[in-house]
Structures are given as C-alpha cells and as structure tokens.
PDB file of C-alpha atoms and ligand atoms in Angstrom:
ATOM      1  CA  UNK E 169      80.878  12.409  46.777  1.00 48.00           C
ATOM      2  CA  UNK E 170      78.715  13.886  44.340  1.00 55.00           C
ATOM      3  CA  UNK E 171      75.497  12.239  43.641  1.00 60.00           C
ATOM      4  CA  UNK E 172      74.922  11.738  39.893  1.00 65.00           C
ATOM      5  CA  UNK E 173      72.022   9.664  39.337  1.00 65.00           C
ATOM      6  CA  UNK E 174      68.827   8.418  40.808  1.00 67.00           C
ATOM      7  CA  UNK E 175      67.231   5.112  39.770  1.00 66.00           C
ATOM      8  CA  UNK E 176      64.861   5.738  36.556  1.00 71.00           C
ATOM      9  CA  UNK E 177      67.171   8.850  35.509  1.00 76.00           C
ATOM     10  CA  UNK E 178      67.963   8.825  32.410  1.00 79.00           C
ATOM     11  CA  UNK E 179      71.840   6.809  31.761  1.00 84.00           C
ATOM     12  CA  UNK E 180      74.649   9.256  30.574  1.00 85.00           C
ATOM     13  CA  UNK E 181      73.763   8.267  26.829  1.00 86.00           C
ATOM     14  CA  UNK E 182      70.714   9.591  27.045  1.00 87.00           C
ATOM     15  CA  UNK E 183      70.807  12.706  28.546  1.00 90.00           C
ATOM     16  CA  UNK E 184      74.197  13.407  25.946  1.00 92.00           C
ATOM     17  CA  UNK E 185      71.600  12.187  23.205  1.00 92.00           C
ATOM     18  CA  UNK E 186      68.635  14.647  24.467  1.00 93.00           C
ATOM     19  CA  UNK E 187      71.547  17.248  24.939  1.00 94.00           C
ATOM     20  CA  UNK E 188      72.673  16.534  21.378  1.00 95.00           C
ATOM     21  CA  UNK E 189      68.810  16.439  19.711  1.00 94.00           C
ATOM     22  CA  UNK E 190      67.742  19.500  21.486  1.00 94.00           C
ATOM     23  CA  UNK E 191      70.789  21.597  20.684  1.00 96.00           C
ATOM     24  CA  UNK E 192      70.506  20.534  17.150  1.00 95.00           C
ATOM     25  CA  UNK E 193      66.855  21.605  16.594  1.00 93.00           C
ATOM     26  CA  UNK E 194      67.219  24.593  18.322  1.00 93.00           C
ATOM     27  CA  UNK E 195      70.668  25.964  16.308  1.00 95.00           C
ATOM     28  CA  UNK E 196      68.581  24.618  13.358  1.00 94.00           C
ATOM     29  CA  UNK E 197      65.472  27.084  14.608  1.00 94.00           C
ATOM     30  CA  UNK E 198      68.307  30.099  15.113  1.00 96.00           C
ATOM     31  CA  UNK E 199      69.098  29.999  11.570  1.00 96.00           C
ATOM     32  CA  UNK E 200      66.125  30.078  10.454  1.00 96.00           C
ATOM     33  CA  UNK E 201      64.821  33.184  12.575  1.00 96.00           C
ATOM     34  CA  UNK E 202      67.860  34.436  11.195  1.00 97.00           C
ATOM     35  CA  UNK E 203      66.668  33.880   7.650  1.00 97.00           C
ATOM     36  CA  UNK E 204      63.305  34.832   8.256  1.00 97.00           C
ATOM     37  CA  UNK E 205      64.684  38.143   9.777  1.00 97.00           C
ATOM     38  CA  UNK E 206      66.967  38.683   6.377  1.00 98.00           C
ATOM     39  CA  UNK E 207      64.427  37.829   3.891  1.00 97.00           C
ATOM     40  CA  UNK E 208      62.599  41.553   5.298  1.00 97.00           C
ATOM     41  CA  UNK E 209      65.650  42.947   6.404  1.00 97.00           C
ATOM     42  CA  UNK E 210      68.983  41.842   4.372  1.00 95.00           C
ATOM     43  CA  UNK E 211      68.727  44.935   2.452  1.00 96.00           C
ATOM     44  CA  UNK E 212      68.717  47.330   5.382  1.00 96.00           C
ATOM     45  CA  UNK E 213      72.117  48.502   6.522  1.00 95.00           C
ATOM     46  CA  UNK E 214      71.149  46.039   9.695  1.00 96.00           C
ATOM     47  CA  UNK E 215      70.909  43.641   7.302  1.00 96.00           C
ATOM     48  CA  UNK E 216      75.673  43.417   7.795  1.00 96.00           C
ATOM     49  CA  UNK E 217      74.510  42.653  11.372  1.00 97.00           C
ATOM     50  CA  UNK E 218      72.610  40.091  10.884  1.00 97.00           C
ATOM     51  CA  UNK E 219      74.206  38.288   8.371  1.00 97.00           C
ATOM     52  CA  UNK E 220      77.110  37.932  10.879  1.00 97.00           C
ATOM     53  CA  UNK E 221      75.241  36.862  13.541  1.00 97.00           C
ATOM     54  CA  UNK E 222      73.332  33.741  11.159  1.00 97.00           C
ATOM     55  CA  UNK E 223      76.558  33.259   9.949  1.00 97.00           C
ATOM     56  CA  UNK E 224      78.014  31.392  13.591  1.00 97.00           C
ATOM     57  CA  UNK E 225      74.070  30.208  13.845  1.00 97.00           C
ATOM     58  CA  UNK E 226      75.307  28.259  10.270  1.00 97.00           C
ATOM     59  CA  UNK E 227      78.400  27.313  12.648  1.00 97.00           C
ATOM     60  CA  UNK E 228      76.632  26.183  15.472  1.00 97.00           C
ATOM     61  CA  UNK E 229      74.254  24.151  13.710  1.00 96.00           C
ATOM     62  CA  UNK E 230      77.119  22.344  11.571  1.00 97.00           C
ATOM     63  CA  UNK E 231      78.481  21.288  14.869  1.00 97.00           C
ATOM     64  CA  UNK E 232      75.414  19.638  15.969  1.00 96.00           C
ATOM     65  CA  UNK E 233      74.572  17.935  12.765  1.00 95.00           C
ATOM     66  CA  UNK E 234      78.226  16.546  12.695  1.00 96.00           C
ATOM     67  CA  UNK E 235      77.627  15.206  16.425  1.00 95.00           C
ATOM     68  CA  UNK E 236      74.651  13.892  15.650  1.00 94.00           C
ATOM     69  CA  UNK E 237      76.215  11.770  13.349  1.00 95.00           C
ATOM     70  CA  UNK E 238      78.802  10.903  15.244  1.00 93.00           C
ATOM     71  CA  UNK E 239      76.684   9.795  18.604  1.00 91.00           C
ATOM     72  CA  UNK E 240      74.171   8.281  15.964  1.00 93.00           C
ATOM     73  CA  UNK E 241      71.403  10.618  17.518  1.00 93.00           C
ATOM     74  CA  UNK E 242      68.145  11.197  15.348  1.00 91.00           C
ATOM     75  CA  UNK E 243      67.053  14.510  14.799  1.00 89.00           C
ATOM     76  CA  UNK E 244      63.907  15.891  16.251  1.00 87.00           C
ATOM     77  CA  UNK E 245      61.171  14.544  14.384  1.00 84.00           C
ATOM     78  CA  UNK E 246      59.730  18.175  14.726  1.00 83.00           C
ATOM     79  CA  UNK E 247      62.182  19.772  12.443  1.00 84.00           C
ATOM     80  CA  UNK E 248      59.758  20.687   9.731  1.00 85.00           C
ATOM     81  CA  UNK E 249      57.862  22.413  12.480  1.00 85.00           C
ATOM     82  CA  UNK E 250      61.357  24.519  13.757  1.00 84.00           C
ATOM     83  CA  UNK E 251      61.884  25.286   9.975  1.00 88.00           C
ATOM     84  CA  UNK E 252      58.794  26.767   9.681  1.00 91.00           C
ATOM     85  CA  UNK E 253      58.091  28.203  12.625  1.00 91.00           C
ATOM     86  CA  UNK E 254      61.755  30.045  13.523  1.00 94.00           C
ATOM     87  CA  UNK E 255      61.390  31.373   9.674  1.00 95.00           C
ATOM     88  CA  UNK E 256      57.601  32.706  10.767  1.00 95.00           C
ATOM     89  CA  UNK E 257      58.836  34.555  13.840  1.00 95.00           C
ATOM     90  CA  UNK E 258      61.693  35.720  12.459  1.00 96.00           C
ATOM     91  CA  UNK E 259      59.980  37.217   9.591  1.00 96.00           C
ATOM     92  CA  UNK E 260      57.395  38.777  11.593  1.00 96.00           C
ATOM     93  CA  UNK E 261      59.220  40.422  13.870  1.00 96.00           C
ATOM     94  CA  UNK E 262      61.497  41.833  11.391  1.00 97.00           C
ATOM     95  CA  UNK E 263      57.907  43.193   9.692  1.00 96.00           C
ATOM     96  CA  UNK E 264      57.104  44.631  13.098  1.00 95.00           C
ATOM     97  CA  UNK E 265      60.475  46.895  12.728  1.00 95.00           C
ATOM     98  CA  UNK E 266      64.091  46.320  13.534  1.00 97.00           C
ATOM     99  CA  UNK E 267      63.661  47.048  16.900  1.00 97.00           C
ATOM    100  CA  UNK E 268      61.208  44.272  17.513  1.00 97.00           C
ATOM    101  CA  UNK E 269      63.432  42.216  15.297  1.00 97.00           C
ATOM    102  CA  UNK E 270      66.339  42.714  17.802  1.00 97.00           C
ATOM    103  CA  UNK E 271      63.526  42.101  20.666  1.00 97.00           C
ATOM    104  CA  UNK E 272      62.870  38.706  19.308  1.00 96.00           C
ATOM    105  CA  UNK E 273      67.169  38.463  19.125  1.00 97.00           C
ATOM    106  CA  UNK E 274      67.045  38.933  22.854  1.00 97.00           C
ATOM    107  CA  UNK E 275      64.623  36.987  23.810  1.00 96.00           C
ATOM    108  CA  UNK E 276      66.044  34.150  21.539  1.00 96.00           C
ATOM    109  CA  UNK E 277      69.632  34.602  22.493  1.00 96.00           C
ATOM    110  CA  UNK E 278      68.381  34.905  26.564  1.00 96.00           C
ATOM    111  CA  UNK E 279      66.744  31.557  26.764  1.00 95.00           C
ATOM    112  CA  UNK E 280      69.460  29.752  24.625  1.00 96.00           C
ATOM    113  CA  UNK E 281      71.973  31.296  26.551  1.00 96.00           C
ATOM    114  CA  UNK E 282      70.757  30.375  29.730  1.00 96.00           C
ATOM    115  CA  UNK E 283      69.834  26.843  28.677  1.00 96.00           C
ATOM    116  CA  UNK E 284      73.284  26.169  27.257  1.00 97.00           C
ATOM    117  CA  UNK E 285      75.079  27.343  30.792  1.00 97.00           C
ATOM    118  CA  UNK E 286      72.679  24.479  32.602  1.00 96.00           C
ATOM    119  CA  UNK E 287      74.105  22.456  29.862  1.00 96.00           C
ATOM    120  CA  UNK E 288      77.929  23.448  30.238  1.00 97.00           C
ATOM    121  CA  UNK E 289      77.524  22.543  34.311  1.00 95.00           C
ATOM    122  CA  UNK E 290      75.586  19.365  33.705  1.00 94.00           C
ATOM    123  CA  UNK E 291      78.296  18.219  31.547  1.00 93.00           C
ATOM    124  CA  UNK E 292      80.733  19.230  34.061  1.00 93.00           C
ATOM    125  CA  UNK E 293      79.061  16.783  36.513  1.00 91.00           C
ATOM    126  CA  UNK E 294      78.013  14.120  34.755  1.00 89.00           C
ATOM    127  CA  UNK E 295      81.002  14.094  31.613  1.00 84.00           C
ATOM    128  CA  UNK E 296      83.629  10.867  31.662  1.00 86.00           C
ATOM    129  CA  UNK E 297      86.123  11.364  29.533  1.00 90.00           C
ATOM    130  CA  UNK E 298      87.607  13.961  27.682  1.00 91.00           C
ATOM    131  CA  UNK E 299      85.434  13.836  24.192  1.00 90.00           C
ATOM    132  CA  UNK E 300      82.725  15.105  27.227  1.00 91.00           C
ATOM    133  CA  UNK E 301      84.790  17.680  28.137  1.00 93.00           C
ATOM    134  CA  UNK E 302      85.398  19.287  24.829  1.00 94.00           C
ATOM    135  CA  UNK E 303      81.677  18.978  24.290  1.00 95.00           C
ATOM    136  CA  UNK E 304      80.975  21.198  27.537  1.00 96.00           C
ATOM    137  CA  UNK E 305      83.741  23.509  25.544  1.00 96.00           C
ATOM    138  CA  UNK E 306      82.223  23.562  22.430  1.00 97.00           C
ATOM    139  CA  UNK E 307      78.908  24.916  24.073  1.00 97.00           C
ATOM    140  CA  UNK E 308      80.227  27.083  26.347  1.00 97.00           C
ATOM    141  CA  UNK E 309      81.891  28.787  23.256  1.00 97.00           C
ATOM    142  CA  UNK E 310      78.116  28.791  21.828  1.00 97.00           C
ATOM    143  CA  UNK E 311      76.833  29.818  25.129  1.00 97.00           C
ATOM    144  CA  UNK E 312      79.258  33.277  24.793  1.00 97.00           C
ATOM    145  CA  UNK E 313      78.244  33.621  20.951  1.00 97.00           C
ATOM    146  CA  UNK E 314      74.487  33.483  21.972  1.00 97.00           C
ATOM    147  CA  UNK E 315      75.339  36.275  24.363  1.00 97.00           C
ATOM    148  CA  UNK E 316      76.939  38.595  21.947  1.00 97.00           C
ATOM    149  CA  UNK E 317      74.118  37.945  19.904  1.00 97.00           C
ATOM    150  CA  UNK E 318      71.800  39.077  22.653  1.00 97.00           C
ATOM    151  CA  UNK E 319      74.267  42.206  23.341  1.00 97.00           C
ATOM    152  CA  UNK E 320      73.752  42.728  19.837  1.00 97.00           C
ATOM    153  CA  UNK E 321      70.012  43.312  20.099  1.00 97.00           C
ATOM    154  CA  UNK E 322      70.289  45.390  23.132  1.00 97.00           C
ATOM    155  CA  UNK E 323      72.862  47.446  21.485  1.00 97.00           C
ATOM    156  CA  UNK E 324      70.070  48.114  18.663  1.00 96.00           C
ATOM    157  CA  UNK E 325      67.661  49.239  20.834  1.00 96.00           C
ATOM    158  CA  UNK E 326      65.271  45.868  21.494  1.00 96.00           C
ATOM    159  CA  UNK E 327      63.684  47.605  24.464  1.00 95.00           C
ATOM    160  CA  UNK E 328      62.867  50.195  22.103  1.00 94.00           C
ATOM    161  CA  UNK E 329      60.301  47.926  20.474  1.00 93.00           C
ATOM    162  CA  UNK E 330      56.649  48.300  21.140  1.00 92.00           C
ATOM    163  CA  UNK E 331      55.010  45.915  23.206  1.00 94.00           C
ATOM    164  CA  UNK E 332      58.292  45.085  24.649  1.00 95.00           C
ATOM    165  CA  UNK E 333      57.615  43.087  27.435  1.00 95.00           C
ATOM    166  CA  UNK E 334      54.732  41.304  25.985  1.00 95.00           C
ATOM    167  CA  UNK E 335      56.310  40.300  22.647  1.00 94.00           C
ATOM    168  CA  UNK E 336      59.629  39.250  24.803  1.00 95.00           C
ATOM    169  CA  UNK E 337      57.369  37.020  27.123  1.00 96.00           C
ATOM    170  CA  UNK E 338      55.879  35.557  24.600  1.00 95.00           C
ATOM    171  CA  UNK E 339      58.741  34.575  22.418  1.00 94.00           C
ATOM    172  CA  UNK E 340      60.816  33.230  25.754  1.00 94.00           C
ATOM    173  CA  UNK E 341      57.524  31.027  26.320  1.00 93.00           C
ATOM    174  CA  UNK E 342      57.918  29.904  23.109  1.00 93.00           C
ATOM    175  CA  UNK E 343      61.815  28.832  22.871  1.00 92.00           C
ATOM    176  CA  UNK E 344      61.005  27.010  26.493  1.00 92.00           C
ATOM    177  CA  UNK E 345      58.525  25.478  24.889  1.00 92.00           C
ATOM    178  CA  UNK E 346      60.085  24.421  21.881  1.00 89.00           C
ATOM    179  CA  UNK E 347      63.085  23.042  24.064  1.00 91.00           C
ATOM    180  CA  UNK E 348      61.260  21.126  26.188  1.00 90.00           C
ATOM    181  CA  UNK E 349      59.331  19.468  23.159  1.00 89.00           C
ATOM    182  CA  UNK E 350      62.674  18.773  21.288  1.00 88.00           C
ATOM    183  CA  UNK E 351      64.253  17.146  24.470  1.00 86.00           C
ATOM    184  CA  UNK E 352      61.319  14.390  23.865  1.00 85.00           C
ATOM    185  CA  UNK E 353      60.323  14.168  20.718  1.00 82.00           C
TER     186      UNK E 353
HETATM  187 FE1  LIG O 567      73.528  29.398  18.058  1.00 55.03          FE
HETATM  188 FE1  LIG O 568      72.583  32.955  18.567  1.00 55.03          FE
END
C-alpha cells in the first residue's frame, strides 16, 4: 500500500487549496508577462505569436479563478506583487529583444511545466474521487500548453538571446521563488 501521509502533513484540503492558490497566482503572473511582453511587442509580426500564446494564459487563469471559487480558496494575498512584477519582466525582456523575450518564455514555460507534472502525479496519488481526477486532467492539459509555449520560444531562437544562461537562471530562480511564496502566503 501506498503511503500517503505523515502526521503534521498537510490534510488533502490543503494541499488541493495550496495547489489551487499557487496555480492561480502563477496563470495570473503568465498573463501578465504576456501583457508586459505585448505592450513592446504587439506590433511586431511576433506580436500574432504572442497574442495566441496569452490568449490560453487568459484560459488557464479563468480556470483557476472559477476553482477558486468553487473550493472557496483565497487568492494569494501577493497578487498585486505578481501583477506587477510578471508585467515588469515581461516588458523588459521584450525591451531586451525578441529573442530574450522568448528566453524569458522558456524559462517561464520550463519551471511551470515542470511544476505542473509534480502536480498531475501528486494528484494521481493523493486524488479521491473523480472531481480530483478531472482536476489532474485539467492541468495536465495546462502542463502540455505550457510546453508548446516553451517550444514556441525555442522555435524563435531564445538561446539566441544574449546573456542566455544568466538571464534564464535568473528568471527560473525567480518563478521558484514566486511559487514557493504563493504556496504560503
Ligand atoms: Fe498557463
Ligand atoms: Fe504558458
């Protein structure tokens, strides 16, 4: 038998609320990088990327705000702070080029991805009933967008960027940052 929870875990509530919050505030910080990225480079013929790209971030964070509702979860109380800050780096990097745009894509789309897989198989494991199971659905479908998204980037030449690996590091930092923070606060 699987073991599913030590004493002083967190119950199965919580950890779907901290799921919930967290997933929220970071498709809420998505669309914002993708607005900060649009408001330099909407006008570009990149610009058709982009847009597509914020478009499922729009859908994504919909979905959240919905099951927040519905699971009566708060919001992070650092929202302001993910509406300002996703809009900042998104609009930098976009003035650093397109390329570095796409870099900060990646990056993004690399850490979400990976933290919405953990999700998908922790859900797997610790999900009840079948509202859990079309929750692990619903972000795996995410999960796959964020990839595309991060395809997307590499397809536009990301690596191309200068300082590559430095403004990549940085920005992953960042999102693990920002997702640990909105697990807790
Ligand atoms: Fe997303
Ligand atoms: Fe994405």
């Amino acid at each position: 038998m699987t073991r599913r929870r030590l004493p002083g875990e967190l119950s199965r509530a919580q950890e779907l609320a901290r799921m919930l919050r967290v997933d929220h505030a970071g498709e809420y910080g998505a669309t914002r990088i993708y607005e900060g990225q649009l408001a330099v480079l909407g006008h570009k013929p990149v610009g058709r990327t982009i847009r597509h790209m914020a478009a499922q971030e729009q859908e994504h964070k919909a979905t959240f705000d919905r099951l927040l509702v519905k699971h009566k979860v708060r919001p992070t109380a650092l929202s302001p702070a993910w509406n300002a800050a996703g809009f900042a780096l998104g609009a930098a990097t976009a003035l650093m080029g397109e390329r570095a745009a796409m870099a900060c894509t990646v990056a993004v789309e690399e850490v979400i991805g990976e933290h919405y897989a953990a999700q998908v198989e922790r859900l797997r494991t610790i999900g009840e009933n079948e509202e859990d199971a079309a929750l692990a659905d619903t972000i795996a479908r995410f999960r796959d967008d964020e990839l595309e998204h991060k395809d997307t980037g590499l397809a536009h030449d990301a690596e191309g960027a200068p300082a590559y690996a430095l403004l990549s590091a940085v920005i992953k930092r960042g999102c693990r940052t920002a997702i640990w923070l909105a697990e807790r606060v």
